[in-house]
Coordinates of C-alpha atoms and ligand atoms in Angstrom, one line a residue:
Chain A
X1 CA 0.0 0.0 0.0
X2 CA 1.3 3.4 -0.9
X3 CA -0.2 5.0 2.2
X4 CA 0.5 2.9 5.2
X5 CA -0.7 5.3 7.8
X6 CA -2.0 4.3 11.2
X7 CA -5.3 6.0 11.8
X8 CA -6.7 6.3 15.3
X9 CA -10.1 6.6 13.7
X10 CA -11.4 3.6 11.7
X11 CA -12.0 5.9 8.8
X12 CA -10.5 3.5 6.2
X13 CA -13.4 1.1 6.8
X14 CA -16.0 3.7 5.9
X15 CA -17.7 3.6 2.5
X16 CA -18.5 7.3 2.8
X17 CA -15.0 8.2 1.9
X18 CA -14.7 5.9 -1.0
X19 CA -16.7 8.1 -3.4
X20 CA -14.2 10.8 -2.7
X21 CA -11.7 8.8 -4.7
X22 CA -14.0 8.9 -7.7
X23 CA -14.9 12.6 -7.5
X24 CA -11.2 13.4 -7.1
X25 CA -10.4 11.3 -10.1
X26 CA -13.0 13.2 -12.2
X27 CA -11.8 16.6 -10.8
X28 CA -8.1 15.8 -11.6
X29 CA -9.0 14.4 -15.0
X30 CA -10.9 17.5 -16.1
X31 CA -8.3 19.7 -14.5
X32 CA -5.6 18.0 -16.5
X33 CA -7.4 18.1 -19.8
X34 CA -8.4 21.7 -19.2
X35 CA -4.9 22.7 -18.1
X36 CA -3.4 21.0 -21.2
X37 CA -6.0 22.7 -23.4
X38 CA -5.3 26.1 -21.9
X39 CA -1.5 25.6 -22.2
X40 CA -1.8 24.4 -25.8
X41 CA -4.0 27.3 -26.8
X42 CA -1.8 29.8 -25.1
X43 CA 1.3 28.4 -26.8
X44 CA -0.6 28.3 -30.1
X45 CA -1.7 31.9 -29.9
X46 CA 1.7 33.2 -29.0
X47 CA 3.3 31.2 -31.9
X48 CA 0.8 32.5 -34.4
X49 CA 1.4 36.0 -33.2
X50 CA 5.2 35.7 -33.4
X51 CA 5.0 33.9 -36.7
X52 CA 2.5 36.1 -38.4
X53 CA 3.0 39.5 -37.1
X54 CA 5.7 41.0 -39.3
X55 CA 4.3 39.0 -42.2
X56 CA 1.8 40.5 -44.7
X57 CA 0.2 39.0 -47.7
X58 CA -0.8 41.0 -50.7
X59 CA -3.5 39.4 -52.8
X60 CA -4.3 40.7 -56.3
X61 CA -7.4 39.4 -57.8
X62 CA -7.3 38.5 -61.5
X63 CA -10.6 40.2 -62.3
X64 CA -11.2 43.0 -60.0
X65 CA -14.7 44.4 -60.1
X66 CA -14.6 46.9 -57.3
X67 CA -17.8 48.8 -57.5
X68 CA -17.7 52.5 -57.4
X69 CA -14.4 52.6 -59.2
X70 CA -16.0 52.1 -62.6
X71 CA -13.5 49.5 -63.5
X72 CA -14.1 47.4 -66.5
X73 CA -12.3 44.0 -66.7
X74 CA -11.2 45.0 -70.3
X75 CA -9.5 48.2 -69.1
X76 CA -7.6 46.6 -66.2
X77 CA -3.9 45.8 -66.8
X78 CA -3.0 42.1 -67.0
X79 CA -2.3 40.4 -63.6
X80 CA 1.4 40.0 -64.2
X81 CA 1.8 43.7 -64.9
X82 CA -0.2 44.7 -61.8
X83 CA 1.9 42.3 -59.7
X84 CA 5.1 44.0 -60.9
X85 CA 3.6 47.4 -60.0
X86 CA 2.7 46.2 -56.5
X87 CA 6.1 44.6 -56.0
X88 CA 7.8 47.8 -57.0
X89 CA 5.6 49.8 -54.7
X90 CA 6.2 47.4 -51.8
X91 CA 9.9 47.3 -52.2
X92 CA 10.1 51.1 -52.3
X93 CA 8.2 51.3 -49.0
X94 CA 10.4 52.0 -45.9
X95 CA 10.2 49.2 -43.3
X96 CA 9.5 46.5 -45.9
X97 CA 12.4 44.0 -45.7
X98 CA 11.4 41.6 -48.4
X99 CA 8.6 41.3 -51.0
X100 CA 8.4 38.1 -53.1
X101 CA 5.7 36.8 -55.3
X102 CA 4.4 33.4 -54.5
X103 CA 4.9 31.4 -57.7
X104 CA 2.0 30.0 -59.5
X105 CA 3.5 26.5 -58.9
X106 CA 3.4 27.1 -55.2
X107 CA -0.2 28.3 -55.3
X108 CA -1.2 25.3 -57.3
X109 CA 0.5 23.0 -54.9
X110 CA -1.4 24.6 -51.9
X111 CA -4.7 24.3 -53.6
X112 CA -4.4 21.0 -55.4
X113 CA -5.5 18.8 -52.6
X114 CA -8.8 20.7 -52.4
X115 CA -9.6 21.5 -56.1
X116 CA -7.7 18.9 -58.1
X117 CA -5.5 19.6 -61.1
X118 CA -8.2 19.7 -63.8
X119 CA -10.1 22.5 -62.2
X120 CA -7.0 24.5 -61.2
X121 CA -5.8 24.9 -64.7
X122 CA -9.0 26.7 -65.7
X123 CA -9.4 28.7 -62.5
X124 CA -8.3 32.4 -62.5
X125 CA -6.1 32.4 -59.4
X126 CA -5.1 35.6 -57.6
X127 CA -1.5 36.6 -57.5
X128 CA 0.0 36.5 -54.0
X129 CA 2.9 38.5 -52.7
X130 CA 4.6 37.5 -49.4
X131 CA 5.8 40.6 -47.6
X132 CA 8.1 40.7 -44.6
X133 CA 8.1 44.0 -42.7
X134 CA 10.5 45.2 -40.0
X135 CA 9.2 44.2 -36.6
X136 CA 7.4 47.1 -35.0
X137 CA 6.3 48.8 -38.2
X138 CA 2.8 47.5 -38.0
X139 CA 1.3 51.0 -37.4
X140 CA 2.2 51.9 -41.0
X141 CA 0.3 49.0 -42.4
X142 CA -3.1 50.8 -42.8
X143 CA -1.4 53.5 -44.9
X144 CA 0.4 50.9 -47.0
X145 CA -2.9 49.1 -47.6
X146 CA -4.6 52.3 -48.7
X147 CA -1.8 53.2 -51.1
X148 CA -1.7 49.7 -52.6
X149 CA -5.5 49.6 -53.1
X150 CA -5.4 53.0 -54.9
X151 CA -2.3 52.2 -57.1
X152 CA -3.1 48.6 -58.1
X153 CA -6.5 47.5 -59.1
X154 CA -7.7 44.5 -57.2
X155 CA -4.9 44.6 -54.7
X156 CA -5.7 43.7 -51.1
X157 CA -3.3 43.8 -48.2
X158 CA -4.0 41.2 -45.5
X159 CA -2.1 41.7 -42.2
X160 CA -3.9 38.8 -40.5
X161 CA -4.8 41.2 -37.6
X162 CA -8.5 40.3 -37.8
X163 CA -7.7 36.6 -38.0
X164 CA -5.3 36.8 -35.0
X165 CA -7.9 38.7 -33.0
X166 CA -10.4 36.0 -33.6
X167 CA -7.8 33.4 -32.6
X168 CA -7.0 35.2 -29.5
X169 CA -10.6 35.6 -28.6
X170 CA -11.2 31.9 -29.2
X171 CA -8.2 31.0 -27.1
X172 CA -9.4 33.2 -24.3
X173 CA -13.0 31.8 -24.4
X174 CA -11.8 28.2 -24.4
X175 CA -9.5 29.1 -21.4
X176 CA -12.4 30.7 -19.6
X177 CA -14.7 27.7 -20.2
X178 CA -11.9 25.3 -19.1
X179 CA -11.4 27.4 -15.9
X180 CA -15.2 27.5 -15.2
X181 CA -15.3 23.7 -15.6
X182 CA -12.4 23.2 -13.2
X183 CA -13.8 25.7 -10.7
X184 CA -17.2 24.0 -10.8
X185 CA -15.9 20.4 -10.5
X186 CA -13.4 21.6 -7.9
X187 CA -16.1 23.2 -5.8
X188 CA -18.2 20.0 -6.1
X189 CA -15.2 17.9 -5.0
X190 CA -14.5 20.2 -2.0
X191 CA -18.2 20.2 -1.0
X192 CA -17.9 16.4 -1.2
X193 CA -14.9 16.5 1.1
X194 CA -16.8 18.7 3.6
X195 CA -19.7 16.2 3.5
X196 CA -17.5 13.1 3.9
X197 CA -15.6 14.7 6.8
X198 CA -18.8 15.8 8.6
X199 CA -20.3 12.3 8.1
X200 CA -17.0 10.7 9.4
X201 CA -17.1 13.0 12.5
X202 CA -20.8 12.0 13.1
X203 CA -20.2 8.3 12.6
X204 CA -17.1 8.2 14.8
X205 CA -18.2 10.7 17.4
X206 CA -17.7 8.2 20.2
X207 CA -14.1 7.6 19.1
X208 CA -13.5 11.4 18.6
X209 CA -14.8 11.9 22.2
X210 CA -12.5 9.2 23.4
X211 CA -9.5 10.8 21.8
X212 CA -10.4 14.1 23.3
X213 CA -10.7 12.5 26.8
X214 CA -7.3 11.0 26.3
X215 CA -6.0 14.5 25.6
X216 CA -6.2 14.9 21.9
X217 CA -6.3 18.4 20.7
X218 CA -8.7 19.4 17.9
X219 CA -5.7 19.7 15.6
X220 CA -4.7 16.1 16.4
X221 CA -8.2 14.9 15.4
X222 CA -8.1 17.2 12.3
X223 CA -4.8 15.7 11.3
X224 CA -6.4 12.2 11.3
X225 CA -9.1 13.3 8.8
X226 CA -6.6 15.3 6.8
X227 CA -4.3 12.4 6.3
X228 CA -7.2 10.2 5.4
X229 CA -8.6 12.6 2.9
X230 CA -5.2 13.3 1.4
X231 CA -4.8 9.5 0.9
X232 CA -8.1 9.3 -0.9
X233 CA -7.5 12.4 -2.9
X234 CA -4.1 11.2 -4.1
X235 CA -5.4 7.8 -5.0
X236 CA -8.2 9.4 -7.0
X237 CA -5.7 12.0 -8.4
X238 CA -3.5 9.2 -9.7
X239 CA -6.4 7.6 -11.5
X240 CA -7.4 11.1 -12.9
X241 CA -3.8 11.8 -13.9
X242 CA -3.5 8.4 -15.7
X243 CA -6.7 8.8 -17.6
X244 CA -5.9 12.5 -18.4
X245 CA -2.5 11.6 -19.8
X246 CA -3.9 8.7 -21.8
X247 CA -6.5 11.1 -23.3
X248 CA -3.9 13.7 -24.2
X249 CA -1.7 11.0 -25.7
X250 CA -4.6 9.8 -27.8
X251 CA -5.4 13.3 -28.9
X252 CA -1.8 14.0 -29.7
X253 CA -1.5 10.9 -31.9
X254 CA -4.8 11.6 -33.6
X255 CA -3.9 15.1 -34.5
X256 CA -0.4 13.9 -35.5
X257 CA -1.9 11.4 -37.9
X258 CA -4.8 13.4 -39.3
X259 CA -3.0 16.6 -40.0
X260 CA 0.7 16.0 -40.0
X261 CA 2.5 19.3 -40.4
X262 CA -0.7 21.3 -40.3
X263 CA -1.2 21.3 -36.6
X264 CA 2.3 20.8 -35.2
X265 CA 1.4 23.6 -32.7
X266 CA -1.0 21.3 -30.9
X267 CA 1.9 19.5 -29.2
X268 CA 2.6 20.6 -25.6
X269 CA 6.2 21.7 -25.1
X270 CA 8.0 19.3 -22.7
X271 CA 8.5 21.7 -19.7
X272 CA 4.7 22.3 -19.6
X273 CA 4.0 18.6 -19.4
X274 CA 5.6 18.8 -16.0
X275 CA 2.7 21.1 -14.9
X276 CA 0.2 18.2 -15.3
X277 CA 1.4 16.0 -12.4
X278 CA 1.0 19.1 -10.2
X279 CA -2.8 19.0 -10.7
X280 CA -3.4 16.0 -8.4
X281 CA -1.0 17.4 -5.9
X282 CA -2.9 20.8 -5.9
X283 CA -6.2 18.9 -5.7
X284 CA -4.9 16.9 -2.7
X285 CA -3.6 20.0 -1.0
X286 CA -7.0 21.7 -1.4
X287 CA -8.8 18.7 -0.1
X288 CA -6.5 18.5 2.9
X289 CA -7.1 22.2 3.8
X290 CA -10.8 21.7 3.4
X291 CA -10.9 18.6 5.6
X292 CA -8.8 20.4 8.3
X293 CA -11.0 23.5 8.2
X294 CA -14.2 21.3 8.4
X295 CA -13.0 19.3 11.4
X296 CA -11.8 22.4 13.3
X297 CA -15.0 24.2 12.6
X298 CA -17.2 21.3 13.7
X299 CA -15.1 20.6 16.8
X300 CA -15.0 24.3 17.8
X301 CA -18.7 24.3 18.0
X302 CA -18.7 21.5 20.6
X303 CA -18.9 22.5 24.3
Chain B
X1 CA -5.6 17.9 43.3
X2 CA -9.4 17.9 42.8
X3 CA -12.2 19.6 44.7
X4 CA -16.0 19.5 44.3
X5 CA -18.0 22.3 45.9
X6 CA -21.7 21.9 46.0
X7 CA -21.9 20.1 42.7
X8 CA -25.3 19.5 41.2
X9 CA -25.9 17.7 37.9
X10 CA -28.9 17.1 35.7
X11 CA -29.1 15.6 32.2
X12 CA -31.2 18.1 30.3
X13 CA -34.4 18.8 32.2
X14 CA -34.3 15.4 34.0
X15 CA -34.0 14.8 37.7
X16 CA -30.9 15.8 39.7
X17 CA -28.4 12.9 39.3
X18 CA -26.0 14.6 41.7
X19 CA -26.9 17.1 44.4
X20 CA -24.7 19.2 46.6
X21 CA -21.7 16.9 46.2
X22 CA -18.6 18.0 48.2
X23 CA -15.3 16.3 48.5
X24 CA -11.6 16.9 48.1
X25 CA -9.0 14.5 46.7
X26 CA -5.5 15.2 48.1
X27 CA -2.5 14.4 45.9
X28 CA -1.4 10.9 46.2
X29 CA -4.6 9.7 47.8
X30 CA -6.6 6.6 47.0
X31 CA -10.4 6.6 47.1
X32 CA -13.1 4.2 46.2
X33 CA -16.4 5.5 44.8
X34 CA -19.2 3.2 45.8
X35 CA -23.0 3.1 45.3
X36 CA -25.7 1.1 43.7
X37 CA -26.1 0.9 40.0
X38 CA -27.6 4.2 38.8
X39 CA -26.4 6.1 41.9
X40 CA -24.4 8.5 39.7
X41 CA -20.8 7.1 39.9
X42 CA -20.1 7.3 36.2
X43 CA -21.6 10.8 36.0
X44 CA -19.3 11.9 38.8
X45 CA -16.2 10.5 37.0
X46 CA -17.4 12.1 33.8
X47 CA -17.4 15.4 35.6
X48 CA -13.8 14.7 36.7
X49 CA -12.4 13.9 33.3
X50 CA -14.2 16.9 31.9
X51 CA -16.5 14.9 29.7
X52 CA -19.4 16.8 31.3
X53 CA -19.9 20.2 32.9
X54 CA -21.8 20.5 36.2
X55 CA -25.2 22.1 36.3
X56 CA -24.3 24.0 39.5
X57 CA -21.3 24.3 41.9
X58 CA -17.6 24.6 41.3
X59 CA -15.0 22.0 40.3
X60 CA -11.4 22.8 40.9
X61 CA -9.0 20.5 39.0
X62 CA -5.2 20.8 39.3
X63 CA -5.8 24.2 40.9
X64 CA -8.0 25.6 38.1
X65 CA -11.7 26.4 38.2
X66 CA -13.1 24.1 35.5
X67 CA -15.8 26.7 34.5
X68 CA -13.1 29.1 33.4
X69 CA -11.3 26.6 31.1
X70 CA -11.3 27.2 27.4
X71 CA -11.6 24.4 24.9
X72 CA -7.9 24.9 24.0
X73 CA -6.9 24.3 27.7
X74 CA -8.5 20.9 27.9
X75 CA -6.0 18.7 26.1
X76 CA -3.1 19.7 28.5
X77 CA -5.2 19.0 31.6
X78 CA -6.6 15.7 30.2
X79 CA -3.1 14.4 29.4
X80 CA -2.4 14.4 33.1
X81 CA -5.3 12.0 33.7
X82 CA -5.8 8.4 32.9
X83 CA -9.3 7.0 32.5
X84 CA -10.4 3.4 32.5
X85 CA -13.9 3.1 31.1
X86 CA -16.4 0.5 32.3
X87 CA -16.7 -0.7 28.7
X88 CA -12.9 -0.4 28.0
X89 CA -13.5 1.7 24.8
X90 CA -10.5 0.2 23.0
X91 CA -10.2 0.9 19.3
X92 CA -11.0 -2.4 17.6
X93 CA -9.0 -1.7 14.4
X94 CA -5.8 -1.0 16.3
X95 CA -3.4 -3.6 17.9
X96 CA -3.0 -3.7 21.7
X97 CA 0.3 -1.9 21.1
X98 CA -1.2 0.9 19.2
X99 CA -4.1 1.2 21.6
X100 CA -1.8 1.7 24.6
X101 CA 0.4 4.0 22.5
X102 CA -2.4 6.5 21.8
X103 CA -1.9 8.8 24.8
X104 CA 1.9 9.0 24.1
X105 CA 1.3 9.7 20.4
X106 CA -1.1 12.6 21.4
X107 CA 1.6 14.0 23.6
X108 CA 4.0 13.9 20.7
X109 CA 6.4 11.3 22.2
X110 CA 9.1 10.0 19.8
X111 CA 8.1 6.8 18.1
X112 CA 11.1 4.7 19.3
X113 CA 10.5 5.7 22.9
X114 CA 6.8 4.9 22.5
X115 CA 7.5 1.4 21.4
X116 CA 9.9 0.7 24.2
X117 CA 7.6 1.9 26.9
X118 CA 4.4 0.3 25.5
X119 CA 6.1 -3.1 25.1
X120 CA 7.5 -2.9 28.6
X121 CA 4.1 -2.1 30.1
X122 CA 2.2 -4.7 28.1
X123 CA 4.7 -7.3 29.2
X124 CA 4.3 -6.1 32.8
X125 CA 0.5 -6.7 32.6
X126 CA 1.1 -10.1 31.1
X127 CA 0.2 -9.3 27.5
X128 CA 3.7 -9.6 26.0
X129 CA 2.5 -12.3 23.7
X130 CA -0.4 -10.3 22.4
X131 CA 1.3 -7.0 21.3
X132 CA -0.1 -7.1 17.8
X133 CA -3.5 -8.6 18.8
X134 CA -6.7 -6.6 18.0
X135 CA -9.0 -6.2 20.9
X136 CA -11.8 -8.3 19.5
X137 CA -9.5 -11.3 19.5
X138 CA -8.7 -10.8 23.2
X139 CA -10.6 -12.1 26.2
X140 CA -12.5 -9.7 28.5
X141 CA -9.8 -9.9 31.1
X142 CA -7.1 -9.2 28.5
X143 CA -9.0 -6.3 27.1
X144 CA -9.4 -4.9 30.5
X145 CA -5.6 -5.0 31.0
X146 CA -5.0 -3.3 27.7
X147 CA -7.5 -0.5 28.8
X148 CA -5.6 -0.2 32.1
X149 CA -2.3 -0.1 30.4
X150 CA -3.5 2.7 28.2
X151 CA -4.7 4.6 31.2
X152 CA -1.4 4.5 33.0
X153 CA 1.1 4.6 30.1
X154 CA 1.7 8.4 30.4
X155 CA 2.1 8.2 34.2
X156 CA -1.0 10.3 35.0
X157 CA -1.2 12.5 38.0
X158 CA -4.8 11.4 38.4
X159 CA -6.3 7.9 37.6
X160 CA -10.0 7.4 37.3
X161 CA -11.4 3.9 36.8
X162 CA -15.0 3.1 36.3
X163 CA -15.9 -0.4 37.5
X164 CA -12.6 -1.8 36.4
X165 CA -13.5 -5.0 38.2
X166 CA -17.0 -5.1 36.9
X167 CA -16.7 -7.8 34.3
X168 CA -14.2 -10.1 35.8
X169 CA -14.2 -12.5 38.7
X170 CA -12.9 -11.6 42.1
X171 CA -9.4 -13.1 41.7
X172 CA -8.7 -11.0 38.6
X173 CA -10.4 -8.1 40.3
X174 CA -8.0 -8.3 43.2
X175 CA -5.0 -8.4 40.9
X176 CA -6.2 -5.3 39.1
X177 CA -6.7 -3.4 42.4
X178 CA -3.1 -4.3 43.4
X179 CA -2.0 -2.8 40.1
X180 CA -3.7 0.5 41.0
X181 CA -2.1 0.4 44.4
X182 CA 1.3 0.0 42.8
X183 CA 0.6 3.1 40.7
X184 CA -0.6 5.0 43.8
X185 CA 2.7 4.2 45.5
X186 CA 4.4 5.9 42.6
X187 CA 2.4 9.1 43.3
X188 CA -0.7 8.9 41.2
X189 CA -4.0 10.0 42.8
X190 CA -6.5 7.2 42.3
X191 CA -10.2 7.0 42.3
X192 CA -12.0 3.8 41.5
X193 CA -15.7 3.5 41.1
X194 CA -17.2 0.1 41.9
X195 CA -20.2 -1.5 43.5
X196 CA -18.3 -4.6 44.5
X197 CA -18.3 -4.0 48.3
X198 CA -16.8 -7.4 49.1
X199 CA -13.7 -6.7 47.1
X200 CA -13.0 -3.2 48.4
X201 CA -13.5 -4.1 52.0
X202 CA -10.1 -5.7 51.8
X203 CA -8.4 -2.4 51.1
X204 CA -7.7 0.3 53.6
X205 CA -8.9 3.3 51.6
X206 CA -11.5 5.9 52.2
X207 CA -14.8 5.6 50.3
X208 CA -17.0 8.2 48.7
X209 CA -20.4 6.7 48.8
X210 CA -23.2 7.8 46.5
X211 CA -26.8 7.2 47.4
X212 CA -29.3 8.6 44.9
X213 CA -27.1 11.6 44.1
X214 CA -26.0 12.4 47.6
X215 CA -22.4 11.8 48.6
X216 CA -21.1 10.6 51.9
X217 CA -17.4 10.4 52.8
X218 CA -16.5 7.2 54.8
X219 CA -13.0 7.2 56.2
X220 CA -10.9 4.1 56.1
X221 CA -11.8 1.9 59.0
X222 CA -9.4 0.4 61.3
X223 CA -11.0 -3.0 60.8
X224 CA -10.4 -2.7 57.0
X225 CA -6.8 -1.7 57.7
X226 CA -6.4 -4.8 59.8
X227 CA -7.8 -7.0 57.1
X228 CA -5.5 -5.4 54.7
X229 CA -2.3 -6.3 56.5
X230 CA -3.3 -9.9 56.2
X231 CA -3.8 -9.6 52.5
X232 CA -0.7 -7.4 52.0
X233 CA 1.6 -10.2 53.2
X234 CA 0.6 -12.1 50.0
X235 CA 1.0 -9.0 47.8
X236 CA 4.6 -9.3 46.6
X237 CA 4.1 -12.8 45.3
X238 CA 1.0 -11.8 43.3
X239 CA 2.8 -8.8 41.9
X240 CA 5.9 -10.8 41.1
X241 CA 3.6 -13.2 39.2
X242 CA 2.2 -10.4 37.2
X243 CA 5.7 -9.1 36.4
X244 CA 6.7 -12.3 34.8
X245 CA 3.4 -12.5 33.1
X246 CA 2.6 -15.9 34.7
X247 CA 0.1 -14.6 37.2
X248 CA -2.5 -13.5 34.8
X249 CA -5.3 -15.7 33.5
X250 CA -5.6 -15.8 29.7
Ligands
ADP1 N1 -26.3 10.6 29.2 C1 -27.3 10.5 30.0 N2 -28.5 11.1 29.8 C2 -29.5 11.0 30.6 N3 -29.4 10.4 31.8 C3 -28.3 9.8 32.1 C4 -27.2 9.8 31.3 N4 -26.2 9.1 31.9 C5 -26.7 8.7 33.0 N5 -27.9 9.1 33.2 C6 -28.8 8.8 34.4 O1 -28.1 9.3 35.5 C7 -28.2 8.4 36.6 C8 -26.9 8.0 37.1 O2 -26.2 7.2 36.1 P1 -24.7 6.8 36.2 O3 -23.9 8.0 36.5 O4 -24.4 6.0 35.0 O5 -24.8 5.9 37.5 P2 -23.8 4.7 37.9 O6 -22.5 4.8 37.1 O7 -23.6 4.8 39.4 O8 -24.5 3.4 37.6 C9 -29.1 7.3 36.1 O9 -30.4 7.5 36.6 C10 -29.0 7.4 34.6 O10 -30.2 6.9 34.1
MG2 MG1 -21.6 3.4 35.8

């Protein structure tokens, strides 16, 4: 047995405490999955931010029909020519480090899996320019976007800001939901601890009285319950940890197989894996504090 | 050591179980508490070990007025007392060794020291072969000795025993009383509640007699003292027997 502790109270023989193992297992399981999710999302958001901010994409549509500009497809310069104009403009802009067209071959390769080769050949594809700006020059982006749109028909500058904002909002929402779940389950688990301890005190009141008569302090009695609850919580926590890690492992493999290369950011960096075993420890510590507080409060109310 | 002044006790709104009880126990004294069943002996002991508060009157324990004690003061006072309950109140899930060790563990004694003292005492009461036995596997007499060992393990200043000879025949009863006498010689103040008049008439100790809640103090009589000297001549042999463990019935 991992916890060979000699209890003065025959708590181990109670069935009341046994369901604590299960509620603790559920709490730790959800805590682990939620924590892993929150960590993965936080990591993903920061990687997207670092990877994409400083990068811009200019997209030039083959057949611009911007209303209000009175443009007629016949009167617009060919795509290749407009791309050259846009490239020149970009390269002349201070703060732009690099501006390279994405070759048609690359575009085709990106789209092929979705559209197939037959369709792609006939499809009028936009020209793409990959732009790298000096870090910190983001404030000038709106001006650049405006200038591009006026100089080159059909040109559109995408700085991914809106997309990143959405991602950040998503990450934050998921984190809040995870936190809410953990707080709810945690509260339920701690209420269960209070209930189990109160039941234990009631069932064993003759023994508790005996211990007091023999000179036990309230804290001595509290330690008995505390040690018992920690034992149950850790046992439940191990079950929750094992199930949680198994779930994460399965998810990791599933994402790895289904979208190799596309979702490499889903993986949790190694140092953060170390945070997961802390979940059952934190849960056990909270359970211990709750048990202690409950016992002391109940006993203090005795004459 | 302990002093009762005009103590009255009721359970709830029931009749008065004790009324106007007065007595003083001097340090190192030995008293019997006698009276018919239902006379209030257990209630009086309960007042002494602070398991109950009086309805009226003042109890002074180790020089302190019990009414002024706070909950936090109780453990320190109770650790100076040993109590033998009529029904033993051993913890069935613990070995004899762990049962006897309880008062020491509460006092925070080091584990090595605990084991040494407990084994020594259990051997002394003739239970050296039953250290790891759980109480339900022990006979009534053996359980009684575990309970007594537990009550004396921390060398209490005050020992309270409620009918410690109640469930055993007179020969075991005699041996247990000699055990308390030994303790008393070491300085412990002893009070033993019993309704076994025949047994205690052979010991030269004053009696507190309860009759329907009223207490009378009966000094040790010369005749009892005379009877005692006759018994006392056999005492060392009995105690020597208990020391080797051979004197106790299983
Ligand atoms: N917890 C209790 N609640 C109510 N009445 C009690 C309680 N304990 C004892 N009594 C009553 O008090 C009286 C004295 O009981 P007790 O002190 O046990 O006497 P003894 O130990 O001399 O037999 C009895 O009439 C008994 O019914
Ligand atoms: Mg009684």
